Amino acid sequence: MALSMIESLFSQASITPQEEIDKICQGVLENLYAPDKSNECMNQLRQLYFILQASHTEPCLPRNMISTLVNMVSSMDHDKTKECLLCEQILSELLPRNQDDLGSDFYPSSSHQKGTSSANCLLLYLMQGNRNCCLVDVIPHAVRWMSSGKEDYNVQRQAFSFLVSLQVLHNKLVTEETMKTVNTTASNWLMNASLYQLPNPYTINPFKKDQTPVVNEVDGTPSRNFFTVLNIGQYYTNDQFLNIYCFSMLYKWLYHARFNSEEVSDNVSKSAQVFNSLVDKSIDYCFRILDQCERKPKVPSDTELQNCCLLEVVNILDMICKIEPGKVAGVFQEIRRLYNKLMQELDKPRLLVPILQFFLNHGKSVEHDPQEAYTLFFHKLLTQWYLDPAFSFDTITFIKDNLDTLCHNTSILSTYFPNILKMLAWNPRSYLADFEDILPALMSPSTAIEVFHMLLDLPCVTVALEITERCKKSEIQTLSSETEPTNSLSAFQSPLYRPMFNFFTRVEGGHGDTINRLSLFHNILADMNQHPRVLVCSQIVPVLLRVWFDVILEGASSEFLSHLIPVLLERTAMLYNIPGYQADVRKVLAEYVVHLLKKYPGILLDQASEIRDFLSSPRNISDREEFFANLVWCVGELCSVRHDDRCTAEAITRFFDTLEVLTYELSGMASAKEEISNSSKIICMLISAISKLASKCQDLIPRSILLLTKVAKQQQASYLDTETKDALVGRAQELINLLKLPNFANVVLNPSDEIETGRWHRDNTSLPITLRGIQHILS
């Protein structure tokens, strides 16, 4: 109801007439500077902003209104902060615009002695873009405001933010000279901040001459080194604020300036010269923070500040080493020392992700093998922290960013895929799109079948993780082996079922594709099949199965696919019972078994015994009609010497015998009112497949005609509805008429592959053209 109300308000606002907008603007102009009309003015500004957001076309605002908005933003009156910020948001909806609409005060001019008013508009300049050469005119002013040291702290900060944003959005406009100036200024901000705190600005005691205290380290001791973001003070000076702000923006500046410098410079070594001063100062600053992080904080909450700074430091050092590879050796020693310290404690998992990235990026430069770090991370660390949302996000992002390297240069992903898939099982809604990219990298010739089993049982993995976490939070008692568990929680306590839970929560692959008594395990987990996380997990499995099959079809060998068929036959019956889940998965399996057999028809002969055993039992039809029907179609369509030389008359006869017995059994059940679900569809598929096989081995035609005749008589006397009965009998009669002309039947029931190219419908000698000609003559 609330959503419909919001939509109604948006709909009304989107059709606001121009007269109403003019009236609102006039009200704003009248009330903006009236002290007693402040609330009324705010409501009018909010209404105007809402209309601009909802409108599908750009409303026309008077020029004096736009100029007033610009003046409000540039002045940033402390008594009207809310109004100024709202004016800025309104302008963000209107920009970019022609220069005439914005007024002469919008752009900075050399006559301005101070940059405060223009600096407040820097965000608007970015929105305006380079229209009317706006940015080109602003850049020199922004560089001067940042580097001169004569401007207010806020102006310098805003100028630096503007230049960083410019590097991100319009890097072509940033010259090498501009980058050098920014780098020099940023270096000074990092290294030359005062060590003394700002005196308390709220107390003045003319009779007491206080000495200004030095800022402290995180452990409470007075600082004796240069100021960093980790120095603690009660009040900070402006240069200390610039120091902190510069550090927070440093990575973003380095990241984007690096690519820009390589474009404007002839080579990488020359581009590195642009950063010389900033690189050296940044390394010193980062090393200083690493030292400070080894101190124990006096205030426990400062631990989180240390962790955030460490994360930023590693990212900055990684970027610096990309800019100037000669610094790798010195930086690597510090990063290695930090890694060894963190691996001993294992209480800061997120910090290890950027360190792992650093090893991957620069390990070759110092001949460092990161395999040990990979193993510790994906085995030990991931096992402990896969439930942590931030750590899972960082880990999955790391895997995606380095997918090619991890896939082709290591076996980490294919070894620890069970641990990696735990993150998906626990957060199925969050990471589906990511795992569509990651899944192919988890597969190898030796683990692909195991990955397939784990995908099918991914909801069971979710249940196992849920139960494991519940038991961690409460004391559990191990049940005796004689006690029969009644639900999933008691099953976890049973020594009979505990190994099954351990298998689904395993760390490494390669310990077996699946488990015995899988159906028993599915049954004992029945009480969890409505759990929200389990339901969501079951919904993503069909999507991932399609990805898995697409990878297999693209690159797997016929030998692998041959071994896969028995697995498909088995797993269609063994799926966790979740509403809708079994049907969705079986639909995917039914679709892809056709693709597999069409690609390698010889698999029908390689796995002939398994396929005949599956097709010989009517019980396999229940709940698996589509899979069963598709397999029957494949036997009739693809069991041909045209597809495989081994397809002899003897091989065809064996398949014929299996389908013949099954057809008699199903037809008899239907006539005796013992019909199983969709048996009529299966019977139709069976008689078609039998006729195709008979047309390929003409010795089977008499048996086939006899079967079709009996099926037609049985169906005429069956309890099926008239429409279904007529369809079956008609189909049987059509096939009988075809088989009475063996040569003609072979052409019709087993056409050449060229029929799919369309040639059969164009060639004058083709069967369809001939049949149409005969029909025309006879009619």
Short mmCIF file of N, CA and C in Angstrom, two decimals, residues 448-585:
data_model
loop_
_atom_site.label_atom_id
_atom_site.label_comp_id
_atom_site.label_asym_id
_atom_site.label_seq_id
_atom_site.Cartn_x
_atom_site.Cartn_y
_atom_site.Cartn_z
N ALA A 448 35.12 -32.29 -12.10
CA ALA A 448 33.87 -31.79 -12.69
C ALA A 448 32.66 -32.59 -12.21
N ILE A 449 32.79 -33.92 -12.14
CA ILE A 449 31.67 -34.74 -11.67
C ILE A 449 31.37 -34.43 -10.20
N GLU A 450 32.41 -34.24 -9.40
CA GLU A 450 32.21 -33.92 -7.99
C GLU A 450 31.53 -32.55 -7.84
N VAL A 451 31.91 -31.60 -8.67
CA VAL A 451 31.24 -30.30 -8.65
C VAL A 451 29.77 -30.46 -9.02
N PHE A 452 29.49 -31.31 -10.00
CA PHE A 452 28.11 -31.56 -10.42
C PHE A 452 27.28 -32.10 -9.25
N HIS A 453 27.81 -33.08 -8.55
CA HIS A 453 27.10 -33.63 -7.38
C HIS A 453 26.88 -32.55 -6.32
N MET A 454 27.88 -31.70 -6.12
CA MET A 454 27.75 -30.69 -5.08
C MET A 454 26.72 -29.63 -5.47
N LEU A 455 26.63 -29.32 -6.75
CA LEU A 455 25.60 -28.39 -7.19
C LEU A 455 24.20 -28.96 -6.94
N LEU A 456 24.02 -30.23 -7.28
CA LEU A 456 22.72 -30.86 -7.05
C LEU A 456 22.36 -30.89 -5.57
N ASP A 457 23.37 -31.02 -4.72
CA ASP A 457 23.14 -31.11 -3.28
C ASP A 457 23.44 -29.80 -2.55
N LEU A 458 23.50 -28.69 -3.31
CA LEU A 458 23.81 -27.41 -2.67
C LEU A 458 22.81 -27.04 -1.58
N PRO A 459 21.50 -27.29 -1.74
CA PRO A 459 20.58 -27.04 -0.62
C PRO A 459 20.93 -27.86 0.62
N CYS A 460 21.45 -29.08 0.41
CA CYS A 460 21.87 -29.90 1.56
C CYS A 460 23.09 -29.30 2.24
N VAL A 461 23.97 -28.68 1.44
CA VAL A 461 25.13 -27.99 2.02
C VAL A 461 24.64 -26.84 2.90
N THR A 462 23.62 -26.12 2.42
CA THR A 462 23.06 -25.02 3.20
C THR A 462 22.49 -25.55 4.51
N VAL A 463 21.76 -26.66 4.45
CA VAL A 463 21.21 -27.26 5.68
C VAL A 463 22.33 -27.67 6.62
N ALA A 464 23.36 -28.31 6.09
CA ALA A 464 24.47 -28.75 6.93
C ALA A 464 25.15 -27.58 7.62
N LEU A 465 25.33 -26.47 6.90
CA LEU A 465 25.95 -25.29 7.50
C LEU A 465 25.04 -24.69 8.58
N GLU A 466 23.74 -24.65 8.32
CA GLU A 466 22.78 -24.13 9.31
C GLU A 466 22.83 -24.96 10.59
N ILE A 467 22.78 -26.26 10.43
CA ILE A 467 22.79 -27.14 11.60
C ILE A 467 24.11 -27.04 12.35
N THR A 468 25.20 -26.98 11.62
CA THR A 468 26.52 -26.86 12.25
C THR A 468 26.61 -25.59 13.07
N GLU A 469 26.11 -24.47 12.53
CA GLU A 469 26.17 -23.21 13.27
C GLU A 469 25.26 -23.22 14.48
N ARG A 470 24.10 -23.85 14.38
CA ARG A 470 23.22 -23.96 15.54
C ARG A 470 23.87 -24.74 16.67
N CYS A 471 24.55 -25.79 16.29
CA CYS A 471 25.18 -26.64 17.31
C CYS A 471 26.39 -25.97 17.95
N LYS A 472 27.03 -25.03 17.21
CA LYS A 472 28.15 -24.30 17.80
C LYS A 472 27.69 -23.37 18.91
N LYS A 473 26.44 -22.89 18.79
CA LYS A 473 25.93 -21.92 19.76
C LYS A 473 25.31 -22.57 20.99
N SER A 474 25.18 -23.87 20.97
CA SER A 474 24.60 -24.56 22.12
C SER A 474 25.31 -25.89 22.33
N GLU A 475 25.28 -26.37 23.53
CA GLU A 475 25.92 -27.65 23.84
C GLU A 475 25.08 -28.78 23.26
N ILE A 476 25.76 -29.71 22.63
CA ILE A 476 25.04 -30.86 22.05
C ILE A 476 25.57 -32.13 22.67
N GLN A 477 24.71 -33.11 22.74
CA GLN A 477 25.07 -34.42 23.26
C GLN A 477 25.04 -35.43 22.12
N THR A 478 26.04 -36.26 22.06
CA THR A 478 26.10 -37.28 21.02
C THR A 478 25.12 -38.40 21.33
N LEU A 479 24.28 -38.71 20.35
CA LEU A 479 23.31 -39.79 20.54
C LEU A 479 23.99 -41.13 20.37
N SER A 480 23.43 -42.13 20.98
CA SER A 480 23.96 -43.48 20.80
C SER A 480 23.62 -43.98 19.40
N SER A 481 24.38 -44.95 18.94
CA SER A 481 24.16 -45.46 17.58
C SER A 481 22.82 -46.17 17.45
N GLU A 482 22.25 -46.62 18.56
CA GLU A 482 20.97 -47.32 18.50
C GLU A 482 19.80 -46.35 18.40
N THR A 483 20.00 -45.09 18.82
CA THR A 483 18.92 -44.11 18.80
C THR A 483 18.69 -43.61 17.38
N GLU A 484 17.44 -43.71 16.92
CA GLU A 484 17.12 -43.28 15.57
C GLU A 484 16.77 -41.79 15.58
N PRO A 485 17.52 -40.95 14.85
CA PRO A 485 17.22 -39.51 14.84
C PRO A 485 15.88 -39.22 14.17
N THR A 486 15.24 -38.15 14.63
CA THR A 486 13.93 -37.80 14.10
C THR A 486 13.95 -36.53 13.25
N ASN A 487 15.01 -35.76 13.31
CA ASN A 487 15.11 -34.55 12.51
C ASN A 487 16.58 -34.27 12.19
N SER A 488 16.83 -33.19 11.49
CA SER A 488 18.19 -32.90 11.04
C SER A 488 19.12 -32.59 12.21
N LEU A 489 18.61 -31.91 13.24
CA LEU A 489 19.46 -31.58 14.39
C LEU A 489 19.88 -32.83 15.14
N SER A 490 18.95 -33.74 15.38
CA SER A 490 19.31 -34.99 16.06
C SER A 490 20.17 -35.86 15.16
N ALA A 491 20.01 -35.75 13.85
CA ALA A 491 20.87 -36.51 12.93
C ALA A 491 22.31 -36.05 13.04
N PHE A 492 22.50 -34.74 13.23
CA PHE A 492 23.86 -34.22 13.38
C PHE A 492 24.52 -34.78 14.64
N GLN A 493 23.72 -35.10 15.66
CA GLN A 493 24.25 -35.64 16.90
C GLN A 493 24.47 -37.15 16.83
N SER A 494 23.98 -37.77 15.75
CA SER A 494 24.09 -39.22 15.63
C SER A 494 25.40 -39.61 14.95
N PRO A 495 26.12 -40.58 15.50
CA PRO A 495 27.37 -41.03 14.85
C PRO A 495 27.13 -41.65 13.48
N LEU A 496 25.87 -42.07 13.21
CA LEU A 496 25.57 -42.65 11.91
C LEU A 496 25.53 -41.59 10.82
N TYR A 497 25.02 -40.40 11.16
CA TYR A 497 24.84 -39.34 10.17
C TYR A 497 25.92 -38.28 10.21
N ARG A 498 26.67 -38.20 11.29
CA ARG A 498 27.68 -37.13 11.39
C ARG A 498 28.69 -37.16 10.22
N PRO A 499 29.18 -38.34 9.79
CA PRO A 499 30.10 -38.33 8.63
C PRO A 499 29.47 -37.74 7.38
N MET A 500 28.14 -37.87 7.23
CA MET A 500 27.47 -37.29 6.06
C MET A 500 27.51 -35.77 6.14
N PHE A 501 27.25 -35.23 7.34
CA PHE A 501 27.36 -33.78 7.52
C PHE A 501 28.79 -33.31 7.25
N ASN A 502 29.75 -34.07 7.71
CA ASN A 502 31.16 -33.71 7.50
C ASN A 502 31.50 -33.70 6.02
N PHE A 503 30.91 -34.63 5.26
CA PHE A 503 31.19 -34.68 3.83
C PHE A 503 30.67 -33.43 3.13
N PHE A 504 29.48 -33.00 3.48
CA PHE A 504 28.90 -31.83 2.81
C PHE A 504 29.54 -30.53 3.26
N THR A 505 30.24 -30.53 4.37
CA THR A 505 30.94 -29.33 4.82
C THR A 505 32.45 -29.49 4.70
N ARG A 506 32.89 -30.37 3.81
CA ARG A 506 34.32 -30.63 3.64
C ARG A 506 35.03 -29.41 3.08
N VAL A 507 36.33 -29.42 3.24
CA VAL A 507 37.15 -28.28 2.82
C VAL A 507 37.70 -28.48 1.41
N GLU A 508 38.16 -29.69 1.12
CA GLU A 508 38.80 -29.98 -0.17
C GLU A 508 37.97 -30.93 -1.00
N GLY A 509 38.17 -30.86 -2.31
CA GLY A 509 37.58 -31.85 -3.19
C GLY A 509 38.51 -33.04 -3.33
N GLY A 510 38.06 -34.02 -4.13
CA GLY A 510 38.89 -35.20 -4.37
C GLY A 510 38.72 -36.32 -3.38
N HIS A 511 37.69 -36.24 -2.51
CA HIS A 511 37.46 -37.30 -1.52
C HIS A 511 36.23 -38.13 -1.86
N GLY A 512 35.89 -38.20 -3.13
CA GLY A 512 34.72 -38.95 -3.55
C GLY A 512 33.67 -38.01 -4.10
N ASP A 513 32.96 -38.52 -5.14
CA ASP A 513 31.98 -37.66 -5.80
C ASP A 513 30.76 -37.41 -4.93
N THR A 514 30.26 -38.45 -4.30
CA THR A 514 29.08 -38.31 -3.44
C THR A 514 29.16 -39.39 -2.36
N ILE A 515 28.05 -39.61 -1.65
CA ILE A 515 28.06 -40.55 -0.52
C ILE A 515 27.04 -41.65 -0.75
N ASN A 516 27.25 -42.77 -0.07
CA ASN A 516 26.23 -43.82 -0.05
C ASN A 516 25.07 -43.37 0.84
N ARG A 517 23.96 -43.99 0.68
CA ARG A 517 22.76 -43.67 1.48
C ARG A 517 22.37 -42.20 1.35
N LEU A 518 22.54 -41.66 0.14
CA LEU A 518 22.21 -40.25 -0.06
C LEU A 518 20.72 -40.01 0.12
N SER A 519 19.88 -40.94 -0.36
CA SER A 519 18.43 -40.79 -0.20
C SER A 519 18.05 -40.77 1.27
N LEU A 520 18.71 -41.58 2.07
CA LEU A 520 18.45 -41.60 3.51
C LEU A 520 18.79 -40.25 4.13
N PHE A 521 19.89 -39.65 3.68
CA PHE A 521 20.30 -38.34 4.20
C PHE A 521 19.29 -37.26 3.79
N HIS A 522 18.81 -37.35 2.54
CA HIS A 522 17.80 -36.39 2.09
C HIS A 522 16.55 -36.48 2.95
N ASN A 523 16.15 -37.69 3.29
CA ASN A 523 14.92 -37.88 4.07
C ASN A 523 15.05 -37.31 5.47
N ILE A 524 16.22 -37.47 6.09
CA ILE A 524 16.37 -37.00 7.47
C ILE A 524 16.45 -35.47 7.54
N LEU A 525 16.73 -34.83 6.39
CA LEU A 525 16.78 -33.37 6.36
C LEU A 525 15.44 -32.75 5.97
N ALA A 526 14.40 -33.55 5.91
CA ALA A 526 13.11 -33.08 5.40
C ALA A 526 12.55 -31.92 6.22
N ASP A 527 12.87 -31.84 7.50
CA ASP A 527 12.31 -30.76 8.34
C ASP A 527 12.88 -29.39 8.00
N MET A 528 13.96 -29.34 7.19
CA MET A 528 14.59 -28.06 6.84
C MET A 528 14.28 -27.62 5.42
N ASN A 529 13.41 -28.34 4.72
CA ASN A 529 13.21 -28.01 3.30
C ASN A 529 12.37 -26.76 3.07
N GLN A 530 11.84 -26.15 4.13
CA GLN A 530 11.11 -24.89 3.99
C GLN A 530 11.89 -23.71 4.57
N HIS A 531 13.12 -23.96 5.00
CA HIS A 531 13.92 -22.88 5.56
C HIS A 531 14.19 -21.84 4.46
N PRO A 532 14.04 -20.53 4.75
CA PRO A 532 14.19 -19.50 3.70
C PRO A 532 15.51 -19.58 2.95
N ARG A 533 16.61 -19.77 3.67
CA ARG A 533 17.92 -19.81 2.99
C ARG A 533 18.00 -21.04 2.09
N VAL A 534 17.42 -22.16 2.53
CA VAL A 534 17.44 -23.39 1.74
C VAL A 534 16.59 -23.22 0.48
N LEU A 535 15.45 -22.57 0.61
CA LEU A 535 14.58 -22.36 -0.54
C LEU A 535 15.26 -21.49 -1.60
N VAL A 536 15.91 -20.41 -1.16
CA VAL A 536 16.60 -19.54 -2.11
C VAL A 536 17.74 -20.29 -2.79
N CYS A 537 18.45 -21.09 -2.00
CA CYS A 537 19.56 -21.88 -2.57
C CYS A 537 19.05 -22.85 -3.63
N SER A 538 17.88 -23.45 -3.38
CA SER A 538 17.33 -24.40 -4.36
C SER A 538 16.95 -23.70 -5.67
N GLN A 539 16.63 -22.42 -5.60
CA GLN A 539 16.23 -21.68 -6.80
C GLN A 539 17.40 -21.33 -7.70
N ILE A 540 18.61 -21.27 -7.14
CA ILE A 540 19.77 -20.90 -7.97
C ILE A 540 20.44 -22.11 -8.61
N VAL A 541 20.12 -23.31 -8.12
CA VAL A 541 20.79 -24.51 -8.63
C VAL A 541 20.55 -24.73 -10.13
N PRO A 542 19.30 -24.63 -10.63
CA PRO A 542 19.11 -24.81 -12.09
C PRO A 542 19.93 -23.85 -12.93
N VAL A 543 20.09 -22.62 -12.48
CA VAL A 543 20.89 -21.64 -13.23
C VAL A 543 22.34 -22.10 -13.32
N LEU A 544 22.89 -22.55 -12.19
CA LEU A 544 24.29 -22.99 -12.18
C LEU A 544 24.47 -24.30 -12.93
N LEU A 545 23.46 -25.15 -12.91
CA LEU A 545 23.56 -26.40 -13.67
C LEU A 545 23.68 -26.12 -15.16
N ARG A 546 22.96 -25.12 -15.64
CA ARG A 546 23.06 -24.76 -17.06
C ARG A 546 24.47 -24.27 -17.39
N VAL A 547 25.05 -23.49 -16.49
CA VAL A 547 26.44 -23.04 -16.69
C VAL A 547 27.36 -24.25 -16.73
N TRP A 548 27.17 -25.19 -15.80
CA TRP A 548 28.02 -26.40 -15.73
C TRP A 548 27.92 -27.19 -17.03
N PHE A 549 26.71 -27.43 -17.51
CA PHE A 549 26.53 -28.22 -18.73
C PHE A 549 27.11 -27.50 -19.95
N ASP A 550 26.95 -26.18 -20.01
CA ASP A 550 27.50 -25.43 -21.14
C ASP A 550 29.02 -25.59 -21.21
N VAL A 551 29.67 -25.56 -20.05
CA VAL A 551 31.13 -25.76 -20.00
C VAL A 551 31.49 -27.16 -20.47
N ILE A 552 30.73 -28.15 -19.99
CA ILE A 552 31.00 -29.55 -20.35
C ILE A 552 30.82 -29.77 -21.85
N LEU A 553 29.75 -29.24 -22.39
CA LEU A 553 29.48 -29.44 -23.82
C LEU A 553 30.54 -28.78 -24.70
N GLU A 554 31.11 -27.69 -24.18
CA GLU A 554 32.10 -26.96 -24.97
C GLU A 554 33.44 -27.66 -25.01
N GLY A 555 33.86 -28.24 -23.88
CA GLY A 555 35.23 -28.73 -23.84
C GLY A 555 35.46 -30.16 -23.41
N ALA A 556 34.42 -30.87 -22.96
CA ALA A 556 34.64 -32.22 -22.42
C ALA A 556 34.79 -33.24 -23.54
N SER A 557 35.50 -34.30 -23.24
CA SER A 557 35.73 -35.37 -24.21
C SER A 557 34.55 -36.34 -24.21
N SER A 558 34.48 -37.16 -25.24
CA SER A 558 33.41 -38.16 -25.31
C SER A 558 33.52 -39.17 -24.17
N GLU A 559 34.75 -39.43 -23.75
CA GLU A 559 34.96 -40.37 -22.64
C GLU A 559 34.35 -39.82 -21.34
N PHE A 560 34.57 -38.53 -21.10
CA PHE A 560 33.99 -37.92 -19.90
C PHE A 560 32.47 -37.94 -19.96
N LEU A 561 31.90 -37.56 -21.11
CA LEU A 561 30.45 -37.53 -21.24
C LEU A 561 29.87 -38.93 -21.11
N SER A 562 30.61 -39.92 -21.56
CA SER A 562 30.14 -41.30 -21.43
C SER A 562 30.02 -41.69 -19.96
N HIS A 563 30.99 -41.27 -19.14
CA HIS A 563 30.92 -41.56 -17.70
C HIS A 563 29.84 -40.74 -17.01
N LEU A 564 29.44 -39.62 -17.64
CA LEU A 564 28.44 -38.75 -17.03
C LEU A 564 27.03 -39.32 -17.13
N ILE A 565 26.75 -40.08 -18.20
CA ILE A 565 25.39 -40.58 -18.42
C ILE A 565 24.88 -41.42 -17.25
N PRO A 566 25.65 -42.39 -16.74
CA PRO A 566 25.14 -43.15 -15.57
C PRO A 566 24.87 -42.26 -14.36
N VAL A 567 25.67 -41.20 -14.21
CA VAL A 567 25.45 -40.27 -13.10
C VAL A 567 24.10 -39.57 -13.28
N LEU A 568 23.80 -39.14 -14.49
CA LEU A 568 22.52 -38.49 -14.75
C LEU A 568 21.36 -39.44 -14.48
N LEU A 569 21.51 -40.68 -14.92
CA LEU A 569 20.43 -41.66 -14.70
C LEU A 569 20.18 -41.87 -13.22
N GLU A 570 21.25 -41.86 -12.44
CA GLU A 570 21.12 -42.09 -11.00
C GLU A 570 20.56 -40.87 -10.28
N ARG A 571 21.10 -39.68 -10.62
CA ARG A 571 20.74 -38.50 -9.84
C ARG A 571 19.35 -37.95 -10.16
N THR A 572 18.76 -38.34 -11.29
CA THR A 572 17.38 -37.89 -11.53
C THR A 572 16.43 -38.40 -10.46
N ALA A 573 16.81 -39.50 -9.83
CA ALA A 573 15.95 -40.07 -8.77
C ALA A 573 16.35 -39.58 -7.39
N MET A 574 17.57 -39.10 -7.21
CA MET A 574 18.05 -38.75 -5.87
C MET A 574 18.27 -37.25 -5.76
N LEU A 575 17.21 -36.54 -5.43
CA LEU A 575 17.26 -35.09 -5.25
C LEU A 575 16.55 -34.74 -3.96
N TYR A 576 17.07 -33.72 -3.29
CA TYR A 576 16.47 -33.26 -2.03
C TYR A 576 15.05 -32.77 -2.30
N ASN A 577 14.12 -33.20 -1.45
CA ASN A 577 12.71 -32.92 -1.68
C ASN A 577 12.33 -31.52 -1.20
N ILE A 578 12.41 -30.56 -2.12
CA ILE A 578 11.98 -29.18 -1.87
C ILE A 578 10.91 -28.87 -2.88
N PRO A 579 9.83 -28.20 -2.48
CA PRO A 579 8.77 -27.89 -3.44
C PRO A 579 9.29 -27.17 -4.68
N GLY A 580 9.05 -27.80 -5.84
CA GLY A 580 9.46 -27.20 -7.11
C GLY A 580 10.89 -27.48 -7.50
N TYR A 581 11.74 -27.85 -6.54
CA TYR A 581 13.17 -28.01 -6.83
C TYR A 581 13.43 -29.21 -7.73
N GLN A 582 12.83 -30.36 -7.37
CA GLN A 582 13.08 -31.56 -8.15
C GLN A 582 12.62 -31.39 -9.60
N ALA A 583 11.44 -30.78 -9.78
CA ALA A 583 10.93 -30.58 -11.15
C ALA A 583 11.85 -29.66 -11.95
N ASP A 584 12.34 -28.59 -11.34
CA ASP A 584 13.21 -27.64 -12.05
C ASP A 584 14.53 -28.30 -12.46
N VAL A 585 15.11 -29.07 -11.55
CA VAL A 585 16.39 -29.72 -11.85
C VAL A 585 16.21 -30.79 -12.91
#
